[in-house]
PDB file of C-alpha atoms in Angstrom:
ATOM      1  CA  MET K   1       3.967  19.364   6.763  1.00 92.00           C
ATOM      2  CA  PRO K   2       2.496  16.177   5.330  1.00 93.00           C
ATOM      3  CA  THR K   3       2.592  15.658   1.580  1.00 95.00           C
ATOM      4  CA  ARG K   4      -0.447  14.875  -0.551  1.00 95.00           C
ATOM      5  CA  PHE K   5       0.724  11.252  -0.606  1.00 94.00           C
ATOM      6  CA  GLU K   6       0.860  11.086   3.205  1.00 95.00           C
ATOM      7  CA  ALA K   7      -2.535  12.795   3.443  1.00 95.00           C
ATOM      8  CA  SER K   8      -3.993  10.224   1.041  1.00 94.00           C
ATOM      9  CA  ILE K   9      -2.735   7.410   3.234  1.00 94.00           C
ATOM     10  CA  GLN K  10      -4.112   9.030   6.391  1.00 93.00           C
ATOM     11  CA  LEU K  11      -7.490   9.745   4.766  1.00 93.00           C
ATOM     12  CA  ASP K  12      -7.468   6.250   3.214  1.00 91.00           C
ATOM     13  CA  ILE K  13      -8.189   7.522  -0.288  1.00 92.00           C
ATOM     14  CA  PRO K  14      -6.358   7.069  -3.593  1.00 93.00           C
ATOM     15  CA  LEU K  15      -3.790   9.715  -4.480  1.00 93.00           C
ATOM     16  CA  GLU K  16      -5.745  10.516  -7.658  1.00 94.00           C
ATOM     17  CA  MET K  17      -8.804  11.369  -5.567  1.00 94.00           C
ATOM     18  CA  ALA K  18      -6.762  13.686  -3.361  1.00 95.00           C
ATOM     19  CA  LYS K  19      -5.522  15.540  -6.460  1.00 96.00           C
ATOM     20  CA  ARG K  20      -8.991  15.709  -8.000  1.00 96.00           C
ATOM     21  CA  HIS K  21     -10.485  17.251  -4.862  1.00 95.00           C
ATOM     22  CA  GLY K  22      -7.807  19.909  -4.470  1.00 95.00           C
ATOM     23  CA  ILE K  23      -5.685  18.605  -1.631  1.00 94.00           C
ATOM     24  CA  PRO K  24      -2.460  20.599  -2.068  1.00 94.00           C
ATOM     25  CA  SER K  25       0.964  19.005  -2.523  1.00 95.00           C
ATOM     26  CA  GLN K  26       1.781  20.108   1.055  1.00 96.00           C
ATOM     27  CA  ILE K  27      -0.990  20.321   3.643  1.00 95.00           C
ATOM     28  CA  SER K  28      -0.726  21.502   7.223  1.00 95.00           C
ATOM     29  CA  ARG K  29      -1.450  19.074  10.037  1.00 95.00           C
ATOM     30  CA  THR K  30      -4.264  21.389  11.149  1.00 95.00           C
ATOM     31  CA  GLU K  31      -5.952  21.273   7.724  1.00 95.00           C
ATOM     32  CA  LEU K  32      -5.540  17.499   7.598  1.00 94.00           C
ATOM     33  CA  ALA K  33      -7.030  17.124  11.086  1.00 94.00           C
ATOM     34  CA  GLU K  34      -9.942  19.311   9.972  1.00 94.00           C
ATOM     35  CA  LEU K  35     -10.551  17.055   6.945  1.00 94.00           C
ATOM     36  CA  GLU K  36     -10.556  14.038   9.282  1.00 92.00           C
ATOM     37  CA  SER K  37     -12.875  15.555  11.883  1.00 94.00           C
ATOM     38  CA  ASN K  38     -15.207  17.363   9.463  1.00 94.00           C
ATOM     39  CA  PRO K  39     -15.006  15.453   6.149  1.00 94.00           C
ATOM     40  CA  PRO K  40     -16.422  17.087   3.014  1.00 95.00           C
ATOM     41  CA  ALA K  41     -19.259  15.402   1.122  1.00 95.00           C
ATOM     42  CA  TRP K  42     -16.940  13.715  -1.413  1.00 95.00           C
ATOM     43  CA  LEU K  43     -14.903  12.088   1.386  1.00 94.00           C
ATOM     44  CA  LEU K  44     -18.040  10.906   3.190  1.00 92.00           C
ATOM     45  CA  GLN K  45     -19.324   9.434  -0.081  1.00 92.00           C
ATOM     46  CA  SER K  46     -16.020   7.695  -0.750  1.00 88.00           C
ATOM     47  CA  ARG K  47     -16.070   6.079   2.686  1.00 87.00           C
ATOM     48  CA  ALA K  48     -19.728   5.080   2.299  1.00 88.00           C
ATOM     49  CA  ASN K  49     -18.998   3.386  -1.046  1.00 87.00           C
ATOM     50  CA  ARG K  50     -16.307   1.114   0.392  1.00 82.00           C
ATOM     51  CA  THR K  51     -17.153  -2.551   0.459  1.00 76.00           C
ATOM     52  CA  GLY K  52     -14.107  -3.506   2.504  1.00 73.00           C
ATOM     53  CA  LYS K  53     -13.057  -6.176   0.015  1.00 73.00           C
ATOM     54  CA  LYS K  54      -9.946  -4.415  -1.253  1.00 78.00           C
ATOM     55  CA  PRO K  55      -7.813  -2.083   0.842  1.00 84.00           C
ATOM     56  CA  VAL K  56      -6.911   1.323  -0.594  1.00 89.00           C
ATOM     57  CA  TRP K  57      -3.302   1.061   0.645  1.00 94.00           C
ATOM     58  CA  ALA K  58      -1.014  -1.882   1.414  1.00 94.00           C
ATOM     59  CA  THR K  59       2.075  -1.851   3.598  1.00 95.00           C
ATOM     60  CA  LEU K  60       4.864  -4.012   2.184  1.00 97.00           C
ATOM     61  CA  THR K  61       7.467  -5.135   4.719  1.00 97.00           C
ATOM     62  CA  CYS K  62      10.703  -6.969   3.956  1.00 98.00           C
ATOM     63  CA  VAL K  63      10.954 -10.120   6.096  1.00 97.00           C
ATOM     64  CA  LEU K  64      14.749  -9.848   6.160  1.00 97.00           C
ATOM     65  CA  CYS K  65      15.500  -6.222   7.046  1.00 97.00           C
ATOM     66  CA  GLY K  66      12.110  -4.721   7.928  1.00 97.00           C
ATOM     67  CA  VAL K  67      12.142  -1.931   5.319  1.00 97.00           C
ATOM     68  CA  GLU K  68       8.579  -0.777   4.583  1.00 97.00           C
ATOM     69  CA  GLU K  69       6.746   0.791   1.673  1.00 97.00           C
ATOM     70  CA  VAL K  70       3.136   1.911   1.500  1.00 96.00           C
ATOM     71  CA  THR K  71       1.616   1.472  -1.941  1.00 95.00           C
ATOM     72  CA  ARG K  72      -1.646   0.812  -3.745  1.00 93.00           C
ATOM     73  CA  PRO K  73      -2.266  -2.943  -4.020  1.00 93.00           C
ATOM     74  CA  LYS K  74      -2.573  -4.352  -7.533  1.00 92.00           C
ATOM     75  CA  LYS K  75      -5.348  -6.680  -8.660  1.00 89.00           C
ATOM     76  CA  TRP K  76      -2.826  -9.177  -9.992  1.00 90.00           C
ATOM     77  CA  TRP K  77      -0.981  -9.598  -6.687  1.00 92.00           C
ATOM     78  CA  PRO K  78      -1.464 -13.061  -5.232  1.00 93.00           C
ATOM     79  CA  GLU K  79      -1.618 -13.653  -1.481  1.00 92.00           C
ATOM     80  CA  PHE K  80       2.098 -13.496  -0.685  1.00 96.00           C
ATOM     81  CA  THR K  81       3.704 -15.850   1.816  1.00 95.00           C
ATOM     82  CA  LEU K  82       6.774 -13.601   2.109  1.00 95.00           C
ATOM     83  CA  LEU K  83       7.944 -10.239   0.806  1.00 97.00           C
ATOM     84  CA  ALA K  84      11.573  -9.143   0.484  1.00 97.00           C
ATOM     85  CA  CYS K  85      13.176  -5.987  -0.856  1.00 96.00           C
ATOM     86  CA  ASP K  86      15.490  -5.948  -3.844  1.00 96.00           C
ATOM     87  CA  ASP K  87      18.498  -5.471  -1.541  1.00 96.00           C
ATOM     88  CA  HIS K  88      18.355  -9.211  -0.845  1.00 96.00           C
ATOM     89  CA  ASP K  89      18.776 -12.356  -2.870  1.00 94.00           C
ATOM     90  CA  ALA K  90      16.135 -15.096  -2.904  1.00 92.00           C
ATOM     91  CA  SER K  91      18.702 -17.460  -1.349  1.00 94.00           C
ATOM     92  CA  GLU K  92      18.609 -15.357   1.844  1.00 96.00           C
ATOM     93  CA  LEU K  93      14.927 -16.122   2.454  1.00 95.00           C
ATOM     94  CA  PRO K  94      13.815 -18.756   4.949  1.00 93.00           C
ATOM     95  CA  ALA K  95      13.529 -22.166   3.298  1.00 92.00           C
ATOM     96  CA  ALA K  96      10.164 -23.300   2.014  1.00 91.00           C
ATOM     97  CA  GLU K  97       8.421 -25.899   4.120  1.00 90.00           C
ATOM     98  CA  ALA K  98       8.616 -29.526   3.000  1.00 90.00           C
ATOM     99  CA  GLY K  99       5.913 -30.416   0.490  1.00 92.00           C
ATOM    100  CA  THR K 100       5.557 -26.885  -0.914  1.00 93.00           C
ATOM    101  CA  SER K 101       6.645 -25.292  -4.143  1.00 93.00           C
ATOM    102  CA  ARG K 102       7.886 -21.723  -4.287  1.00 95.00           C
ATOM    103  CA  GLU K 103       7.006 -19.122  -6.929  1.00 95.00           C
ATOM    104  CA  PHE K 104       8.406 -15.611  -7.154  1.00 96.00           C
ATOM    105  CA  THR K 105       6.688 -12.418  -8.279  1.00 95.00           C
ATOM    106  CA  TYR K 106       8.978  -9.527  -9.178  1.00 95.00           C
ATOM    107  CA  GLY K 107       8.058  -5.847  -9.418  1.00 94.00           C
ATOM    108  CA  VAL K 108       5.911  -5.672  -6.295  1.00 96.00           C
ATOM    109  CA  GLY K 109       5.761  -2.043  -5.236  1.00 95.00           C
ATOM    110  CA  SER K 110       8.840  -0.085  -6.220  1.00 96.00           C
ATOM    111  CA  ARG K 111      11.468  -2.380  -4.699  1.00 96.00           C
ATOM    112  CA  PHE K 112      10.038  -5.705  -3.554  1.00 97.00           C
ATOM    113  CA  PHE K 113       9.575  -9.248  -4.756  1.00 97.00           C
ATOM    114  CA  GLY K 114       6.941 -11.587  -3.412  1.00 97.00           C
ATOM    115  CA  VAL K 115       7.023 -15.276  -2.631  1.00 97.00           C
ATOM    116  CA  VAL K 116       4.081 -17.645  -2.807  1.00 96.00           C
ATOM    117  CA  ASP K 117       4.549 -21.073  -1.205  1.00 95.00           C
ATOM    118  CA  SER K 118       1.871 -23.557  -2.215  1.00 94.00           C
ATOM    119  CA  LEU K 119       1.306 -27.216  -1.500  1.00 91.00           C
ATOM    120  CA  VAL K 120       2.341 -29.606  -4.242  1.00 83.00           C
TER     121      VAL K 120
END
């Protein structure tokens, strides 16, 4: 049985919206398929209001070990060159290309740090 979190990802809606519209903490696959195939008015409206500029969910993937996390993207996140999980040290990352400077952003998702390489 999918959780409300997993249903939110599949429906491409924020978790808060799923709670507000009564999606239970555990939902059967049949009920979830019914929501997908016959969406209620609030879900249709949500999809119609999307501009496509900002995704509802982002998948973070560690470049070193491949561990993934699905989370809501934050407005303050830059465009990351690389992402790595907290199980790794920055020294394990591939070297920055010549002529670039490297900046780190910590606290991305629940267990990642991001790297932004920019030309100097």
